[in-house]
């Protein structure tokens, strides 16, 4: 059976075709979306959980490659007094619940996709991310197949098996690293999918997938700028869409320009946590000598999508640094809060609260966020104006990506001799290249729900109509349609 598989930075989703319509499968009891999170009582237990879920033909090779981790997992179970059948690794909502219950005791990863293209990963780190993604994909595949059987959606009864998947990917997994980062990330995803039991997988740019879902509604041909602002990345694509294009099996000629960078909802949450919460932890306060408090420790405390920052923040030297700052601070009680974040590994909880503030500010000018897990009665007031100021640097990058995709599209059209009526000759981009003028801007991605983000995107080209898609489901729907088109002919 063929599926579209959105292995997202914030959430994961799986879709199947039901006639001409896409249906998302319920990956949790109440939702088609599974949070992209994993929690393990100990890091070494992840390999053990992967091994248990592997297809039988892959077990021997995996056991050889992960012999050390599997051996340590047995020792960890003994040390933690865990019986062999006790669940020790959790995915999705279960992972979030386990982390909130035991934040300082286990290993928690939010948005692992954000790390897959990271530069400088050591082989053991790549292996760890292979295992994390594999375990999540195993969980999702088993859950999706159980839904197929339960609802008899596959029309195969108990024999329902998902074999092929189109997996969404950002234009660029990492802002730096280029194609090497993209190859590394795709390699991790491909290996994980095979270990999870998929027979064959292929990839499709996420903004293109989102655009394909929109294209299914078009009755006229249009040039569309798709802006997909997701949890971990922002991707832009300029695509020729409509009745003359959507039946093509090969759409490469219709894709005029792409751009993408690791800027997404996670970055906005981090920026908000830094600006709204960290002043309550000492950011911007003074030391006893009158000098401003150094900011690096505060940034490391909230930079949950930066491996090096999180590694540095968790070290003993970081704890000693904060201890020294407490002694030198004019307001030591504030720095003691930062020390608690470091000691109890509460960074993810802080950023999670920033995400809640971001969501609340979609419908309100102000919100009050409870931080009593740090200190009794501690609250932080957050305004929409503060949020907009905090995320302005990120939104400036989103604007640059839109210009970049349109400039690339203009060059593509010019090279094809088709630019006469399709190019806006205002010199907007940095290199004075003309930009392709789209007929419509299609905005999707969970992060784009924010009025501040929508207003920024709509204000860049005020004379071009903006269509808002399904913020969460459009990518999965497009991936599903492409899976049917690509794999059905085999």
Coordinates of C-alpha atoms in Angstrom, one line a residue:
X1 CA 0.0 0.0 0.0
X2 CA 1.2 3.5 -0.8
X3 CA 1.2 6.4 1.7
X4 CA 2.3 10.0 2.0
X5 CA 4.5 10.3 5.1
X6 CA 5.1 13.8 6.5
X7 CA 7.9 13.2 9.0
X8 CA 7.7 16.7 10.3
X9 CA 9.7 18.8 12.7
X10 CA 6.7 19.5 14.9
X11 CA 4.3 16.7 13.9
X12 CA 4.2 13.5 11.9
X13 CA 1.2 12.5 9.7
X14 CA 0.4 9.7 7.2
X15 CA -2.2 9.9 4.4
X16 CA -3.8 7.4 2.0
X17 CA -6.0 7.9 -1.1
X18 CA -9.7 7.1 -0.8
X19 CA -11.0 7.5 -4.3
X20 CA -10.0 11.0 -5.4
X21 CA -9.7 12.2 -1.8
X22 CA -6.9 12.1 0.7
X23 CA -7.6 10.7 4.2
X24 CA -5.2 11.2 7.1
X25 CA -4.8 8.2 9.4
X26 CA -5.2 8.7 13.2
X27 CA -1.7 8.4 14.6
X28 CA -3.0 9.0 18.1
X29 CA -6.3 8.4 19.8
X30 CA -7.7 11.9 19.1
X31 CA -5.6 13.2 16.2
X32 CA -4.0 12.5 12.9
X33 CA -0.9 14.3 14.0
X34 CA 1.8 12.8 16.3
X35 CA 4.2 15.1 18.0
X36 CA 7.7 14.7 16.8
X37 CA 9.2 13.8 20.1
X38 CA 11.0 10.8 21.8
X39 CA 11.8 10.1 25.4
X40 CA 13.9 7.3 26.7
X41 CA 14.6 6.4 30.3
X42 CA 18.2 6.1 29.1
X43 CA 19.8 6.8 25.8
X44 CA 21.2 3.3 25.5
X45 CA 17.7 1.8 25.5
X46 CA 16.8 3.3 22.2
X47 CA 18.9 0.7 20.2
X48 CA 17.2 -2.1 22.1
X49 CA 13.7 -0.8 21.2
X50 CA 14.7 -0.4 17.5
X51 CA 16.0 -4.0 17.5
X52 CA 12.8 -5.4 18.8
X53 CA 10.8 -3.7 16.0
X54 CA 13.1 -4.6 13.1
X55 CA 12.0 -7.0 10.3
X56 CA 13.5 -10.4 11.1
X57 CA 15.8 -10.3 8.1
X58 CA 17.5 -7.1 9.4
X59 CA 18.0 -8.1 13.0
X60 CA 21.4 -9.9 12.6
X61 CA 23.1 -7.1 10.7
X62 CA 21.7 -4.4 13.1
X63 CA 22.8 -6.5 16.2
X64 CA 26.3 -6.6 14.8
X65 CA 26.4 -2.8 14.2
X66 CA 24.9 -1.9 17.6
X67 CA 26.5 -4.7 19.7
X68 CA 27.9 -2.2 22.2
X69 CA 24.7 -0.3 22.6
X70 CA 22.6 -3.5 23.0
X71 CA 25.0 -4.7 25.6
X72 CA 24.9 -1.4 27.5
X73 CA 21.1 -1.5 27.3
X74 CA 21.0 -4.8 29.2
X75 CA 23.2 -3.3 31.9
X76 CA 20.9 -0.2 32.1
X77 CA 17.8 -2.3 32.5
X78 CA 19.5 -4.1 35.4
X79 CA 20.7 -0.8 37.0
X80 CA 17.2 0.7 36.6
X81 CA 15.6 -2.5 37.8
X82 CA 13.4 -2.7 34.7
X83 CA 12.0 -6.1 33.6
X84 CA 12.7 -7.0 30.0
X85 CA 9.1 -6.3 28.9
X86 CA 8.7 -2.9 30.6
X87 CA 8.4 -0.1 28.1
X88 CA 11.4 2.3 28.4
X89 CA 11.2 4.4 25.2
X90 CA 8.2 6.5 24.3
X91 CA 7.1 8.4 21.1
X92 CA 4.6 11.3 20.6
X93 CA 2.3 12.4 23.4
X94 CA 3.6 9.5 25.6
X95 CA 7.1 11.0 25.2
X96 CA 5.9 14.5 26.2
X97 CA 4.1 13.1 29.3
X98 CA 7.2 11.0 30.3
X99 CA 9.5 14.0 29.9
X100 CA 7.3 16.3 32.0
X101 CA 7.1 13.7 34.7
X102 CA 10.9 13.0 34.7
X103 CA 12.7 15.9 32.9
X104 CA 16.1 15.4 34.6
X105 CA 16.2 11.6 34.6
X106 CA 15.9 10.6 31.0
X107 CA 16.8 11.4 27.4
X108 CA 14.3 13.7 25.5
X109 CA 14.4 14.8 21.9
X110 CA 12.0 17.2 20.3
X111 CA 12.0 17.8 16.6
X112 CA 14.8 15.3 15.7
X113 CA 14.3 16.1 12.0
X114 CA 15.9 19.5 12.8
X115 CA 19.2 17.8 13.6
X116 CA 19.5 15.4 10.6
X117 CA 21.4 17.8 8.4
X118 CA 23.6 19.2 11.2
X119 CA 27.3 19.6 10.2
X120 CA 30.0 18.0 12.2
X121 CA 28.1 15.1 13.5
X122 CA 30.3 12.3 14.7
X123 CA 29.6 8.7 13.5
X124 CA 28.1 7.8 16.8
X125 CA 25.8 10.8 16.7
X126 CA 24.6 9.9 13.2
X127 CA 23.9 6.4 14.4
X128 CA 21.9 7.8 17.3
X129 CA 19.7 9.8 15.0
X130 CA 19.3 6.8 12.7
X131 CA 17.9 4.9 15.7
X132 CA 15.7 7.8 16.8
X133 CA 14.1 8.2 13.4
X134 CA 13.8 4.4 12.9
X135 CA 12.0 4.0 16.2
X136 CA 9.6 6.8 15.4
X137 CA 8.9 5.4 12.0
X138 CA 8.4 1.9 13.4
X139 CA 5.9 3.3 15.8
X140 CA 4.1 5.3 13.1
X141 CA 4.0 2.5 10.6
X142 CA 2.6 0.0 13.2
X143 CA 0.0 2.5 14.3
X144 CA -1.0 3.4 10.7
X145 CA -1.4 -0.2 9.7
X146 CA -3.5 -1.0 12.8
X147 CA -5.8 1.9 11.7
X148 CA -6.1 0.5 8.2
X149 CA -7.1 -2.9 9.6
X150 CA -9.5 -1.4 12.2
X151 CA -11.3 0.8 9.7
X152 CA -10.8 -1.6 6.8
X153 CA -9.5 1.4 4.8
X154 CA -7.1 -0.7 2.7
X155 CA -9.8 -3.1 1.6
X156 CA -7.3 -5.8 2.4
X157 CA -8.5 -6.8 5.8
X158 CA -5.9 -8.2 8.1
X159 CA -3.3 -8.3 5.3
X160 CA -3.1 -4.5 5.3
X161 CA 0.6 -3.6 5.0
X162 CA 2.2 -0.2 4.1
X163 CA 5.0 -0.9 1.6
X164 CA 5.8 2.4 -0.2
X165 CA 6.0 5.9 1.0
X166 CA 6.7 9.4 -0.3
X167 CA 8.5 11.3 2.5
X168 CA 8.5 15.0 2.6
X169 CA 11.8 16.9 2.9
X170 CA 12.7 20.6 3.1
X171 CA 14.5 22.2 0.3
X172 CA 17.5 22.5 2.7
X173 CA 17.7 20.6 5.9
X174 CA 20.4 23.0 7.2
X175 CA 21.3 26.6 6.6
X176 CA 24.9 25.6 6.2
X177 CA 26.4 22.4 4.9
X178 CA 24.5 22.6 1.5
X179 CA 24.0 19.4 -0.4
X180 CA 26.2 17.4 2.0
X181 CA 23.8 18.2 4.8
X182 CA 20.9 17.2 2.5
X183 CA 22.5 13.9 1.6
X184 CA 23.2 13.1 5.2
X185 CA 19.6 13.8 6.2
X186 CA 18.1 11.9 3.3
X187 CA 20.5 9.0 4.0
X188 CA 19.3 8.8 7.7
X189 CA 15.6 9.0 6.6
X190 CA 16.1 6.3 3.9
X191 CA 17.9 3.9 6.2
X192 CA 15.4 4.5 9.0
X193 CA 12.4 3.8 6.6
X194 CA 14.0 0.5 5.4
X195 CA 14.6 -0.6 9.0
X196 CA 11.0 0.4 9.8
X197 CA 9.8 -2.1 7.2
X198 CA 9.1 0.1 4.1
X199 CA 10.0 -1.7 0.8
X200 CA 10.6 1.5 -1.1
X201 CA 10.6 5.3 -0.3
X202 CA 11.1 8.4 -2.3
X203 CA 11.3 12.1 -1.4
X204 CA 9.4 15.2 -2.5
X205 CA 10.1 18.8 -1.5
X206 CA 7.5 19.8 1.2
X207 CA 6.5 23.1 -0.4
X208 CA 5.9 21.3 -3.7
X209 CA 3.7 18.7 -1.8
X210 CA 1.7 21.5 -0.2
X211 CA 1.3 23.1 -3.7
X212 CA 0.0 19.9 -5.2
X213 CA -2.8 19.8 -2.7
X214 CA -3.7 23.3 -3.6
X215 CA -3.4 22.5 -7.3
X216 CA -6.2 19.9 -7.0
X217 CA -8.6 22.8 -6.5
X218 CA -7.5 25.0 -9.5
X219 CA -9.5 25.3 -12.7
X220 CA -7.0 27.7 -14.4
X221 CA -3.3 27.5 -14.9
X222 CA -1.3 29.7 -12.5
X223 CA 2.2 30.4 -11.4
X224 CA 2.2 29.9 -7.6
X225 CA 4.7 30.9 -4.9
X226 CA 4.3 28.3 -2.2
X227 CA 5.5 29.4 1.2
X228 CA 5.7 26.6 3.7
X229 CA 6.6 27.8 7.2
X230 CA 6.9 24.6 9.3
X231 CA 8.2 23.7 12.7
X232 CA 11.8 23.4 11.7
X233 CA 12.2 24.9 8.2
X234 CA 10.8 27.5 5.8
X235 CA 10.7 26.4 2.2
X236 CA 9.6 28.4 -0.9
X237 CA 8.8 27.0 -4.3
X238 CA 7.6 28.7 -7.5
X239 CA 5.5 26.2 -9.4
X240 CA 3.4 26.2 -12.6
X241 CA 0.1 24.7 -11.6
X242 CA -3.3 23.9 -13.0
X243 CA -5.2 21.7 -15.4
X244 CA -2.4 21.7 -18.0
X245 CA 0.2 20.5 -15.4
X246 CA -1.4 18.3 -12.7
X247 CA -1.7 15.1 -14.7
X248 CA 2.0 15.0 -15.6
X249 CA 4.1 12.2 -14.2
X250 CA 7.2 14.3 -14.4
X251 CA 6.8 17.8 -12.9
X252 CA 10.4 18.9 -13.1
X253 CA 9.8 21.4 -15.9
X254 CA 7.0 23.0 -13.8
X255 CA 9.3 23.7 -10.8
X256 CA 10.8 27.1 -11.5
X257 CA 12.6 28.0 -8.3
X258 CA 13.3 26.7 -4.8
X259 CA 14.7 28.1 -1.6
X260 CA 14.8 26.9 1.9
X261 CA 16.5 27.3 5.3
X262 CA 16.3 26.0 8.8
X263 CA 14.0 28.7 10.1
X264 CA 10.7 27.6 11.5
X265 CA 8.4 27.5 14.5
X266 CA 11.1 26.1 16.7
X267 CA 13.2 29.2 16.0
X268 CA 10.3 31.5 16.8
X269 CA 9.6 29.7 20.0
X270 CA 13.3 30.0 21.0
X271 CA 13.4 33.7 20.1
X272 CA 10.3 34.3 22.2
X273 CA 11.6 32.3 25.2
X274 CA 14.8 34.3 25.0
X275 CA 13.1 37.7 24.9
X276 CA 10.1 37.1 27.1
X277 CA 11.3 34.6 29.7
X278 CA 15.1 35.0 30.1
X279 CA 14.8 38.5 31.6
X280 CA 13.1 36.7 34.5
X281 CA 16.3 34.5 34.8
X282 CA 18.7 37.4 34.8
X283 CA 19.2 38.4 31.1
X284 CA 19.7 42.1 30.9
X285 CA 20.5 42.5 34.6
X286 CA 23.8 43.8 35.9
X287 CA 26.7 42.3 37.8
X288 CA 27.9 43.9 41.0
X289 CA 30.6 45.7 39.0
X290 CA 28.0 47.4 36.9
X291 CA 28.7 45.4 33.8
X292 CA 25.9 43.7 31.9
X293 CA 25.3 40.0 32.4
X294 CA 26.9 38.0 29.6
X295 CA 24.1 36.5 27.4
X296 CA 25.6 33.2 26.2
X297 CA 24.4 31.0 29.0
X298 CA 20.8 32.4 28.6
X299 CA 20.9 31.6 24.8
X300 CA 22.2 28.1 25.4
X301 CA 19.4 27.5 27.9
X302 CA 16.7 27.9 25.3
X303 CA 18.5 26.9 22.0
X304 CA 17.0 23.4 22.0
X305 CA 17.5 22.9 18.3
X306 CA 21.3 23.6 18.5
X307 CA 23.2 20.4 19.4
X308 CA 26.4 22.3 20.4
X309 CA 24.5 24.8 22.6
X310 CA 22.6 22.1 24.4
X311 CA 25.7 20.0 24.9
X312 CA 27.5 23.0 26.3
X313 CA 24.6 24.0 28.6
X314 CA 24.5 20.6 30.1
X315 CA 28.2 20.5 31.1
X316 CA 29.6 20.8 34.6
X317 CA 31.6 23.9 33.4
X318 CA 28.3 25.6 32.5
X319 CA 27.0 24.9 35.9
X320 CA 30.1 26.4 37.5
X321 CA 29.8 29.4 35.2
X322 CA 26.2 30.1 36.4
X323 CA 27.3 29.6 40.0
X324 CA 29.9 32.3 39.5
X325 CA 27.3 34.6 37.9
X326 CA 25.0 34.1 40.9
X327 CA 27.8 35.3 43.2
X328 CA 28.5 38.3 41.0
X329 CA 24.9 39.3 40.2
X330 CA 23.1 42.3 41.6
X331 CA 20.0 40.2 41.6
X332 CA 21.2 36.7 42.4
X333 CA 17.7 35.3 42.9
X334 CA 17.2 35.7 39.1
X335 CA 20.3 33.7 38.3
X336 CA 19.3 31.0 40.7
X337 CA 16.3 30.3 38.4
X338 CA 18.8 29.8 35.4
X339 CA 20.8 27.5 37.6
X340 CA 17.7 25.4 38.2
X341 CA 17.0 25.2 34.5
X342 CA 20.6 23.8 34.0
X343 CA 20.5 21.4 36.9
X344 CA 17.1 19.9 36.1
X345 CA 17.3 20.1 32.3
X346 CA 14.2 22.2 32.0
X347 CA 15.1 23.9 28.7
X348 CA 12.5 22.0 26.7
X349 CA 9.8 22.9 29.2
X350 CA 10.7 26.6 28.8
X351 CA 10.5 26.5 25.1
X352 CA 7.3 24.5 25.2
X353 CA 5.8 27.3 27.3
X354 CA 7.0 29.9 24.7
X355 CA 5.2 27.8 22.0
X356 CA 2.0 28.0 24.1
X357 CA 2.4 31.8 24.3
X358 CA 2.9 32.0 20.5
X359 CA -0.3 30.0 19.9
X360 CA -2.3 32.1 22.5
X361 CA -1.1 35.3 20.8
X362 CA -2.8 34.2 17.6
X363 CA -6.1 35.1 19.2
X364 CA -5.1 37.7 21.8
X365 CA -3.0 40.8 22.2
X366 CA -1.6 39.6 25.5
X367 CA -1.1 36.3 27.4
X368 CA 0.2 35.3 30.8
X369 CA 2.4 32.2 30.9
X370 CA 2.8 30.1 34.1
X371 CA 6.4 29.2 34.9
X372 CA 5.8 27.7 38.3
X373 CA 7.8 24.6 37.4
X374 CA 10.8 27.0 38.0
X375 CA 9.5 28.8 41.0
X376 CA 6.2 29.0 42.8
X377 CA 4.0 31.8 41.5
X378 CA 6.4 32.8 38.7
X379 CA 4.6 34.1 35.7
X380 CA 5.7 35.9 32.5
X381 CA 3.4 38.4 30.7
X382 CA 3.8 38.2 26.9
X383 CA 2.4 40.7 24.4
X384 CA 1.9 40.3 20.7
X385 CA 4.2 43.4 20.2
X386 CA 7.0 41.7 22.2
X387 CA 6.5 38.5 20.1
X388 CA 6.6 40.5 16.8
X389 CA 9.9 42.2 17.8
X390 CA 11.4 38.9 19.0
X391 CA 10.7 37.1 15.7
X392 CA 11.5 40.0 13.3
X393 CA 15.0 38.7 12.5
X394 CA 13.5 35.3 11.5
X395 CA 10.8 36.9 9.4
X396 CA 13.4 38.9 7.6
X397 CA 15.0 35.6 6.6
X398 CA 11.6 34.3 5.4
X399 CA 11.2 37.3 3.2
X400 CA 14.7 36.8 1.8
X401 CA 13.8 33.2 0.9
X402 CA 10.7 34.4 -1.0
X403 CA 12.8 36.8 -3.0
X404 CA 15.4 34.1 -3.6
X405 CA 12.9 31.6 -5.0
X406 CA 11.3 34.2 -7.3
X407 CA 14.6 35.4 -8.6
X408 CA 15.6 31.8 -9.3
X409 CA 12.3 31.3 -11.1
X410 CA 12.9 34.4 -13.2
X411 CA 16.3 33.1 -14.3
X412 CA 14.7 29.7 -15.2
X413 CA 12.0 31.4 -17.3
X414 CA 14.6 33.7 -19.0
X415 CA 16.7 30.7 -19.9
X416 CA 13.7 29.1 -21.5
X417 CA 12.9 32.3 -23.4
X418 CA 9.5 32.6 -21.6
X419 CA 10.2 35.6 -19.4
X420 CA 8.5 38.3 -21.4
X421 CA 5.2 38.3 -19.5
X422 CA 6.2 36.6 -16.4
X423 CA 9.0 38.7 -14.9
X424 CA 8.6 41.6 -12.6
X425 CA 11.6 43.8 -13.6
X426 CA 11.8 45.7 -10.4
X427 CA 15.3 45.2 -9.1
X428 CA 14.5 43.8 -5.7
X429 CA 17.0 41.1 -4.9
X430 CA 20.5 41.8 -3.7
X431 CA 22.2 40.9 -7.0
X432 CA 19.7 43.1 -9.0
X433 CA 18.1 40.0 -10.6
X434 CA 14.6 40.4 -11.7
X435 CA 11.9 38.4 -9.9
X436 CA 9.2 36.2 -11.4
X437 CA 5.8 37.7 -10.4
X438 CA 3.5 34.9 -9.3
X439 CA -0.3 34.9 -9.8
X440 CA -0.9 33.8 -6.2
X441 CA 1.0 33.2 -3.0
X442 CA 0.0 29.9 -1.2
X443 CA 0.8 29.9 2.5
X444 CA 0.9 26.7 4.5
X445 CA 2.7 25.1 7.5
X446 CA 1.7 25.1 11.2
X447 CA 3.8 28.1 12.0
X448 CA 2.0 30.3 9.5
X449 CA -1.1 30.3 11.6
X450 CA 0.3 33.2 13.5
X451 CA -1.2 36.6 12.4
X452 CA 2.2 38.2 12.7
X453 CA 3.7 35.8 10.2
X454 CA 0.8 35.9 7.8
X455 CA 0.9 39.7 7.9
X456 CA 4.6 39.7 7.1
X457 CA 4.2 37.4 4.1
X458 CA 1.1 39.2 2.8
X459 CA 2.8 42.6 3.1
X460 CA 5.8 41.8 0.9
X461 CA 3.7 41.7 -2.3
X462 CA 0.5 43.5 -1.4
X463 CA -0.9 43.4 -4.9
X464 CA -0.7 39.6 -5.2
X465 CA -3.6 37.5 -3.7
X466 CA -2.7 35.2 -0.7
X467 CA -4.4 31.9 -0.3
X468 CA -4.1 30.1 3.1
X469 CA -4.0 26.3 2.9
X470 CA -4.6 23.7 5.6
X471 CA -1.8 24.6 7.9
X472 CA -1.0 21.1 9.0
X473 CA -2.6 18.7 6.4
X474 CA -1.6 20.2 3.0
X475 CA 1.9 18.7 2.9
X476 CA 0.7 15.2 3.8
X477 CA -2.1 15.5 1.2
X478 CA 0.3 16.4 -1.5
X479 CA 2.7 13.6 -0.6
X480 CA -0.1 11.2 -0.7
X481 CA -1.3 12.3 -4.1
X482 CA 2.3 12.0 -5.4
X483 CA 2.7 8.5 -3.9
X484 CA -0.3 7.3 -5.8
X485 CA 1.0 8.8 -9.0
X486 CA 4.6 7.6 -8.6
X487 CA 4.1 4.1 -7.2
X488 CA 0.8 3.0 -8.9
X489 CA 2.5 2.6 -12.2
X490 CA 5.0 0.0 -10.8

